[in-house]
Coordinates of C-alpha atoms and ligand atoms in Angstrom, one line a residue:
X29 CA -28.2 18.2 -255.2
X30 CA -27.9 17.5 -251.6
X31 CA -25.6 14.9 -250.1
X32 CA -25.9 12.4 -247.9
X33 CA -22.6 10.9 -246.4
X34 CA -22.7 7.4 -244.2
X35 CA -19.7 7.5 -242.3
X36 CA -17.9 5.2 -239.6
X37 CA -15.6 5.7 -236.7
X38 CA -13.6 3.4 -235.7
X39 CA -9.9 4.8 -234.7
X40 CA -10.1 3.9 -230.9
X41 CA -12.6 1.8 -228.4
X42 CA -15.8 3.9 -229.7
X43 CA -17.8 2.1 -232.9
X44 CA -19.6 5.2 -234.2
X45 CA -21.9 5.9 -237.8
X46 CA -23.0 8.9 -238.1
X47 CA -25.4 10.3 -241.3
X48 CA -24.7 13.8 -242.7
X49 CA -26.4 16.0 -245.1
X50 CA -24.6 18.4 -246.9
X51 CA -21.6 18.0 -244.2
X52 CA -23.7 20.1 -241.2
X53 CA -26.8 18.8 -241.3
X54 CA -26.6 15.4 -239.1
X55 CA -29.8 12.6 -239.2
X56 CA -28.0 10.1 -237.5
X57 CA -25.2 9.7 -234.8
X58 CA -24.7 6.2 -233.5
X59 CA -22.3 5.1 -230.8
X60 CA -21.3 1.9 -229.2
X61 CA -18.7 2.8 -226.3
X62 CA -16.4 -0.2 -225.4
X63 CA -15.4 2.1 -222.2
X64 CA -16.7 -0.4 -220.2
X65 CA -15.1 -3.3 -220.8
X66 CA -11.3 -1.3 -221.4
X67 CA -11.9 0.0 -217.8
X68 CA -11.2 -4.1 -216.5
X69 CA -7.8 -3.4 -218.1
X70 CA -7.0 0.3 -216.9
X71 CA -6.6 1.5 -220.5
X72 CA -7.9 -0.2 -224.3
X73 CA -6.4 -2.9 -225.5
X74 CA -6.2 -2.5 -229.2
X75 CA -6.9 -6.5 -229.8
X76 CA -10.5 -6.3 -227.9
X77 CA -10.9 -3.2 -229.3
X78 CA -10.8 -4.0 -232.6
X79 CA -13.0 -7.6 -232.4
X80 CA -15.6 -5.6 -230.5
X81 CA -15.9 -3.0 -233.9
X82 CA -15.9 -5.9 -236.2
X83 CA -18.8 -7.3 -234.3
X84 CA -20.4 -3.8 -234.3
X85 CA -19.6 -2.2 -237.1
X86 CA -22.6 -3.4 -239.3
X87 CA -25.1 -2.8 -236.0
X88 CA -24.2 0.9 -235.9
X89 CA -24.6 1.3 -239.7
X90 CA -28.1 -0.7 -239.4
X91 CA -29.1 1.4 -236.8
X92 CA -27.6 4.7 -238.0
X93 CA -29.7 4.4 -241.7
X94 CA -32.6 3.4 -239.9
X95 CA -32.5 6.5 -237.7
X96 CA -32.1 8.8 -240.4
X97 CA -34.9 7.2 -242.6
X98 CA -32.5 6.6 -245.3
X99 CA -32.1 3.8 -247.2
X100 CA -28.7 2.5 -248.5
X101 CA -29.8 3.5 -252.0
X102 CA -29.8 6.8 -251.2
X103 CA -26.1 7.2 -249.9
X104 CA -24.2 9.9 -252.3
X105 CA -20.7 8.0 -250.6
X106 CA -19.7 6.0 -247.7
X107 CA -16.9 7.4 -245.1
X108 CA -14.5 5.9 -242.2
X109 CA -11.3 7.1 -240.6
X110 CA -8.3 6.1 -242.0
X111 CA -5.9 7.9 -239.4
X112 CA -4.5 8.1 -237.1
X113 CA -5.3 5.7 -234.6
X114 CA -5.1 2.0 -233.7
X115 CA -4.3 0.2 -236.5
X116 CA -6.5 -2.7 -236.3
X117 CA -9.2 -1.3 -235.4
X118 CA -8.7 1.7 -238.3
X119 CA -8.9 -1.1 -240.7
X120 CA -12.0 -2.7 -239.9
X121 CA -14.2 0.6 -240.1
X122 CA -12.4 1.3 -243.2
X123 CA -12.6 -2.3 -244.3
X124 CA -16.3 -1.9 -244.0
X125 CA -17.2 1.4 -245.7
X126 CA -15.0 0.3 -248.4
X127 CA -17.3 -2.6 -249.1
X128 CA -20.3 -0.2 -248.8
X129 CA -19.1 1.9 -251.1
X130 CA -18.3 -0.4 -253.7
X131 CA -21.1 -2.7 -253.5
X132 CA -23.6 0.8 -253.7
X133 CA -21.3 2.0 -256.1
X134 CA -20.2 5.0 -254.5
X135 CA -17.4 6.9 -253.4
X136 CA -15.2 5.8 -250.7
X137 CA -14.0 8.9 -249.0
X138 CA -11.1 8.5 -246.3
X139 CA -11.3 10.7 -243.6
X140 CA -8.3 12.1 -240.7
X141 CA -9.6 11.5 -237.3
X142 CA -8.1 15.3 -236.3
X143 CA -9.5 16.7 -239.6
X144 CA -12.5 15.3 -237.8
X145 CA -12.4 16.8 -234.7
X146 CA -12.0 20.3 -236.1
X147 CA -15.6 19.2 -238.1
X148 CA -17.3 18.7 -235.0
X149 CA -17.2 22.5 -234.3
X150 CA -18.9 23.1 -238.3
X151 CA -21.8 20.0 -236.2
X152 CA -22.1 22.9 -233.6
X153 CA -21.6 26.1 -235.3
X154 CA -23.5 26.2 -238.6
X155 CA -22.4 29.4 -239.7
X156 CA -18.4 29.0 -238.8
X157 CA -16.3 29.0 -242.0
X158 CA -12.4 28.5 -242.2
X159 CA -9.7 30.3 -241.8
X160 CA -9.3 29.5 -238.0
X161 CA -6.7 28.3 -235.5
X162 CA -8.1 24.9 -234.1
X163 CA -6.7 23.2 -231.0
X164 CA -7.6 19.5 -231.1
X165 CA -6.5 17.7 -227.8
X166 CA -7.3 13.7 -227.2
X167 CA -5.9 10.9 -225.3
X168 CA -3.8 10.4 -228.5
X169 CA -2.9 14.6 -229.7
X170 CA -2.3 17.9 -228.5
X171 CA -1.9 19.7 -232.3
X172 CA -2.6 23.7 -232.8
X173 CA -3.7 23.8 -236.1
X174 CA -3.6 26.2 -238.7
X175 CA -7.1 26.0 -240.6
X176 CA -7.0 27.7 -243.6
X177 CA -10.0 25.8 -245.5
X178 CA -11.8 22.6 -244.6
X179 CA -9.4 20.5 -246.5
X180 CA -6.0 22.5 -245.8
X181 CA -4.1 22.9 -242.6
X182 CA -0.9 22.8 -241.6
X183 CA 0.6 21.8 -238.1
X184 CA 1.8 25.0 -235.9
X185 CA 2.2 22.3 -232.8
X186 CA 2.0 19.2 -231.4
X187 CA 3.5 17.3 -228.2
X188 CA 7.1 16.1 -228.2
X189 CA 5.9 13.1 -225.8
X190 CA 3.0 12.6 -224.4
X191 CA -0.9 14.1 -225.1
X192 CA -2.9 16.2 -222.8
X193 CA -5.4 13.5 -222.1
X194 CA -2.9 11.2 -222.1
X195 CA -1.1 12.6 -219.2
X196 CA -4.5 13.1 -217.1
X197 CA -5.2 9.3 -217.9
X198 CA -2.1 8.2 -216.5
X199 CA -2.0 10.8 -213.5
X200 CA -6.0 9.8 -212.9
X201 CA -5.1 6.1 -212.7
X202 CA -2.4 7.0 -209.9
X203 CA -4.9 8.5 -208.2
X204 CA -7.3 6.0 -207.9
X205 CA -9.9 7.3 -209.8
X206 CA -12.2 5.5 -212.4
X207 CA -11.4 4.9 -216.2
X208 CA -11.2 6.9 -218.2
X209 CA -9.3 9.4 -215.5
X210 CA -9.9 12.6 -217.5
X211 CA -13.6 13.3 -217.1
X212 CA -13.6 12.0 -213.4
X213 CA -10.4 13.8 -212.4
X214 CA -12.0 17.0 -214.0
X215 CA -14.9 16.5 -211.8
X216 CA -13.1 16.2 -208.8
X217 CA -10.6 19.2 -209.7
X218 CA -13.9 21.8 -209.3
X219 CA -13.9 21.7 -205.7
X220 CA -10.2 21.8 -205.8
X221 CA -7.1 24.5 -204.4
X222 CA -5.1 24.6 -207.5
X223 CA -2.0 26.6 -205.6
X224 CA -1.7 23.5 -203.0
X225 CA 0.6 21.3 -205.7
X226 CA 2.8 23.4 -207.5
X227 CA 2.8 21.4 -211.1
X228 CA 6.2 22.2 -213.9
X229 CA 4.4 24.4 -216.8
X230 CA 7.2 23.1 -219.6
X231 CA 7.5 24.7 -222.2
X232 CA 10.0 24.4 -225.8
X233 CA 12.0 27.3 -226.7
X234 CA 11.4 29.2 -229.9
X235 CA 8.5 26.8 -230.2
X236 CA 4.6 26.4 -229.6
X237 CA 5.1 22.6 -229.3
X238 CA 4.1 20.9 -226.0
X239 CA 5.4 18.3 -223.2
X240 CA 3.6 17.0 -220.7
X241 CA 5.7 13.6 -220.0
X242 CA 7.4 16.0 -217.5
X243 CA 4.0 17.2 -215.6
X244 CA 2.7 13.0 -215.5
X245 CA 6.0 12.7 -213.9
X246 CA 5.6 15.2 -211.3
X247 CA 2.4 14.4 -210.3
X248 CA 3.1 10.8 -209.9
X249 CA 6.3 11.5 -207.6
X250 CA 4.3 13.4 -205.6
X251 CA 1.6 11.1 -205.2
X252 CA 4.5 8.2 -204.3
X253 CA 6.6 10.6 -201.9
X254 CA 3.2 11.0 -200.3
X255 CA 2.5 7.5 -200.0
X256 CA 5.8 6.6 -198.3
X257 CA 5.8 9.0 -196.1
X258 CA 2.0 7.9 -195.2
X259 CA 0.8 11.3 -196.0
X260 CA -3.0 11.7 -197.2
X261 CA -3.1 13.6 -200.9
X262 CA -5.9 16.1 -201.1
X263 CA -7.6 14.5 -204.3
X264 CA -9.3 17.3 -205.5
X265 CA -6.9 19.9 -205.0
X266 CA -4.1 17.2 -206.9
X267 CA -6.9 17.2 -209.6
X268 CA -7.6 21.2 -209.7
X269 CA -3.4 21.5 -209.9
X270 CA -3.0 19.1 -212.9
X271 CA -5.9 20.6 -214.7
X272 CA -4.4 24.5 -214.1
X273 CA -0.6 23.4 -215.2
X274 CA -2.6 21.7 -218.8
X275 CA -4.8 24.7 -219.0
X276 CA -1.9 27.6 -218.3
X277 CA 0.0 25.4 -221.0
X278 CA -2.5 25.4 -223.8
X279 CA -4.3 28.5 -223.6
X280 CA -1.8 31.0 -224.2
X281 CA 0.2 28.7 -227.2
X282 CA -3.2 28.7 -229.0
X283 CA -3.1 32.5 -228.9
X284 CA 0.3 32.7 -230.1
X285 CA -0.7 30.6 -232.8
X286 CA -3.9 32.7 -233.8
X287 CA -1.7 35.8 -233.4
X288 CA 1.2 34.9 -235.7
X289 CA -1.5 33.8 -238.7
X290 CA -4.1 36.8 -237.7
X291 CA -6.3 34.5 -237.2
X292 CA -10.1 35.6 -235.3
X293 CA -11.1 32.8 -235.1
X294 CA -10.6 29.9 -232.5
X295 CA -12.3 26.8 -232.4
X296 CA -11.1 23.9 -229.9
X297 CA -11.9 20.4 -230.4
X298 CA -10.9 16.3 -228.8
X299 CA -11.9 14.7 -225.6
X300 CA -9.7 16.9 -223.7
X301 CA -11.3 20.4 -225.1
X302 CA -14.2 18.9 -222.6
X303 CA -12.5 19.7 -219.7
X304 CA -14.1 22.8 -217.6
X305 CA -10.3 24.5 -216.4
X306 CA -9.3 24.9 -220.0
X307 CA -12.3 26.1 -221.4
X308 CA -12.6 28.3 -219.1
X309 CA -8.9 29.2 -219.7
X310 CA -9.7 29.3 -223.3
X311 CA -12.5 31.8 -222.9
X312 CA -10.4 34.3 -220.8
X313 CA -7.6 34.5 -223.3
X314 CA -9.7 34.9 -226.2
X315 CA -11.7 37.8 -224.8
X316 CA -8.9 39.2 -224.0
X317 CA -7.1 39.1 -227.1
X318 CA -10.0 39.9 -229.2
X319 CA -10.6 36.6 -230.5
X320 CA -14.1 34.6 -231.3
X321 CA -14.1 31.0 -229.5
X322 CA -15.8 28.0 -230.5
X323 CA -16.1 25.6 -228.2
X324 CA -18.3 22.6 -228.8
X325 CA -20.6 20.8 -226.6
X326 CA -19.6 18.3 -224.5
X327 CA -20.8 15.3 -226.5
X328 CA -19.0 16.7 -229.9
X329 CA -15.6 17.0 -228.5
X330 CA -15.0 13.6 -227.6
X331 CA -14.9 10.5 -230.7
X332 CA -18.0 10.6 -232.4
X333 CA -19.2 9.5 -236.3
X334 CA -20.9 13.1 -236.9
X335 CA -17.6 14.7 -237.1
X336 CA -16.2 12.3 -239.6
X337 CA -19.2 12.6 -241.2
X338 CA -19.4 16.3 -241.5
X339 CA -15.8 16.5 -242.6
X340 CA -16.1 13.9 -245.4
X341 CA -18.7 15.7 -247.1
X342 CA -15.7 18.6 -247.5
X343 CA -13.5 15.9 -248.3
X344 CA -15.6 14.7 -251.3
X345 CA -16.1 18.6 -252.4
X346 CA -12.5 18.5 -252.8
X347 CA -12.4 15.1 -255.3
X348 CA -10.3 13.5 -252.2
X349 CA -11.9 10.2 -252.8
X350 CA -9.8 7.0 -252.0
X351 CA -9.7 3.8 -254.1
X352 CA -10.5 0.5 -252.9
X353 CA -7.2 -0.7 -252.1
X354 CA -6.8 2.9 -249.9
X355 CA -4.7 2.0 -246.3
X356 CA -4.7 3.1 -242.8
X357 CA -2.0 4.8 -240.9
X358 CA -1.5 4.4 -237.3
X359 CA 0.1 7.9 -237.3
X360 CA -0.4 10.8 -239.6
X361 CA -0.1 14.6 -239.7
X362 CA -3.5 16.7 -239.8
X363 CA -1.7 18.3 -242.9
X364 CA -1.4 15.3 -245.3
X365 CA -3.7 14.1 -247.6
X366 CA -5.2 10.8 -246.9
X367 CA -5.9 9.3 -250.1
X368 CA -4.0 8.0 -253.2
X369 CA -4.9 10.5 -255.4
X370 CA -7.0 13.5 -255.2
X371 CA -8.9 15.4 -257.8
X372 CA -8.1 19.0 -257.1
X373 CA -6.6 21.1 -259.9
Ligands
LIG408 O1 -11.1 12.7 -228.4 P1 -11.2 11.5 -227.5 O2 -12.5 11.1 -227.1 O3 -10.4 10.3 -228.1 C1 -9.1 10.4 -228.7 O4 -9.1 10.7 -230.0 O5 -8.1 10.2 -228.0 O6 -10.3 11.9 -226.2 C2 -10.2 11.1 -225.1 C3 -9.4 11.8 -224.1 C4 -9.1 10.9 -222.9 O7 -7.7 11.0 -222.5 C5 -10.0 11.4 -221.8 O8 -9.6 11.2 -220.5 C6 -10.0 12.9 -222.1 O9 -10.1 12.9 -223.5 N1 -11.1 13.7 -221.5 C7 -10.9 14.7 -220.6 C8 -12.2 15.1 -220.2 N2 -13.1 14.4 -220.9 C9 -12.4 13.5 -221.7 N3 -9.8 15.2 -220.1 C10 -9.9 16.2 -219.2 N4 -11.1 16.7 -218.8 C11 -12.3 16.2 -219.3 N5 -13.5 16.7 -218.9
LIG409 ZN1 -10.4 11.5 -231.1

């Protein structure tokens, strides 16, 4: 019997419903972008963000069910993200397919927002199966992941400060550019001189882990010692350097990673797996080390419902269904279960 999942994302300033079938199959993908109105403020602020999804949230389902020709009746379970993410708004996506679920009497099935992101590469690769290493990096992570089924993984690395996207949000804002920084900085990098600013690679010893507090730092002193000395920055070659020390950084950790699991596979994931310097970073070091790469499109790596919705049909194979009085958490490893109690043997 096939399944058919309604799930919501609501972990950041994106209210998203998507509709899956059998996890890979996706009738519907909805998205309301608050971008817009975080960009007054430089940045989202979690209080607008979170009234804006309570005043969507039932718009994107409505429109999501009426996309996919499917009627609430036929919903095998409703979804949301539970983790990690902004707390407030977490809860109201949650809050809301709770209610679904248990006024359709359904399951309610919890979902990790990074769990998520690896599921946007099953979205775009219909025949990829786990084990993999995935690399999911956001404005919020930078995790190498162990994946060694759709509901198992374990942490190889994360950042001891601050995320990739994070860091090109804050160094894009210096700059001038437009929110949000990483897409626009990206842009701006292709025409770019990498070698022009020479950018810290940092790196943890005896550890894959990142840092890239120090790399935001550099780039913003240079941008200041230019300004007082009344020097004129070359944007795009500021742009091509920051993206180079990011890519030079991730790529070869994510091989390490694959390497010391044997892992073939590779699949990268999150807003910042957009970015053309490290994919193309990514592809290099894979061929050369012998390894298959996933990459998704454009429109999958970022925050979008079919991902939650493709990994919550995995989630519900596995019996990890979460009662109604089931929580958010601001912060979370990819390796926990979210729910109360699961049903696996
Ligand atoms: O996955 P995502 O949409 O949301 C989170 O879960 O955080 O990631 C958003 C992050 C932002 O920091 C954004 O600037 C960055 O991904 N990003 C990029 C690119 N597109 C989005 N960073 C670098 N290059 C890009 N092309
Ligand atoms: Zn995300």
């Amino acid at each position: 019997m096939s399944k058919l999942i309604l799930a919501i994302e609501s972990s950041c300033d994106e209210t998203a419903c998507a509709i899956s079938k059998d996890g890979r199959e996706i009738l519907a993908d909805i998205v309301y972008s608050q971008a817009d109105m975080h960009a007054l403020y430089g940045g989202v602020v979690p209080e607008i963000a979170s009234r804006k999804h309570i005043e969507k949230v039932s718009l994107v389902a409505e429109q999501a069910c009426r996309q996919a020709g499917v009627a609430l009746s036929q919903l095998d379970a409703a979804a949301a993200t539970c983790a990690p993410g902004l707390i407030g708004a977490l809860l109201v996506g949650a809050n809301f397919a709770k209610a679904a679920a248990l006024a359709l009497d359904i399951p309610f099935v919890p979902v990790h927002h990074i769990r998520g992101h690896v599921a946007a590469n099953y979205v775009a690769f219909p025949s990829l199966e786990p084990p993999m290493t995935a690399l999911v990096a956001s404005g919020g992570h930078t995790v190498i992941l162990d994946v060694s089924d759709y509901t198992r993984m374990e942490v190889l690395a994360t950042t001891r400060d601050d995320a990739a996207g994070e860091a090109f949000d804050k160094i894009a804002r210096m700059m001038g550019l437009p929110y949000p920084g990483g897409a626009s900085l990206d842009r701006l990098s292709q025409t770019g001189d990498p070698a022009r600013y020479p950018l810290p690679r940092a790196g943890i010893r005896d550890s894959l882990d990142f840092s890239f507090s120090g790399l935001k730092t550099a780039a913003v002193n240079l941008i200041h010692n230019a300004g007082q000395k009344k020097q004129e920055i070359v944007a795009a070659d500021l742009a091509a350097a920051v993206s180079h020390a990011v890519a030079d950084t991730v790529a070869p950790r994510v091989i390490e990673a694959a390497r010391l699991r044997g892992r073939k596979r590779v699949a990268a994931a999150g807003g910042v797996a957009a970015n053309s310097t490290l994919r193309a970073a990514l592809q290099r070091e894979c061929e050369k080390a012998g390894l298959e790469l996933y990459l998704p499109p454009l429109k999958l790596c970022g925050d979008n419902g079919s991902m939650i919705a493709c990994q919550a049909y995995y989630e519900l194979l596995a019996g990890h269904v979460g009662r109604p009085d089931q929580n958010c958490f601001a912060t979370m490893p990819a390796s926990e279960q979210l729910c109360f109690f699961d049903n696996e043997a």
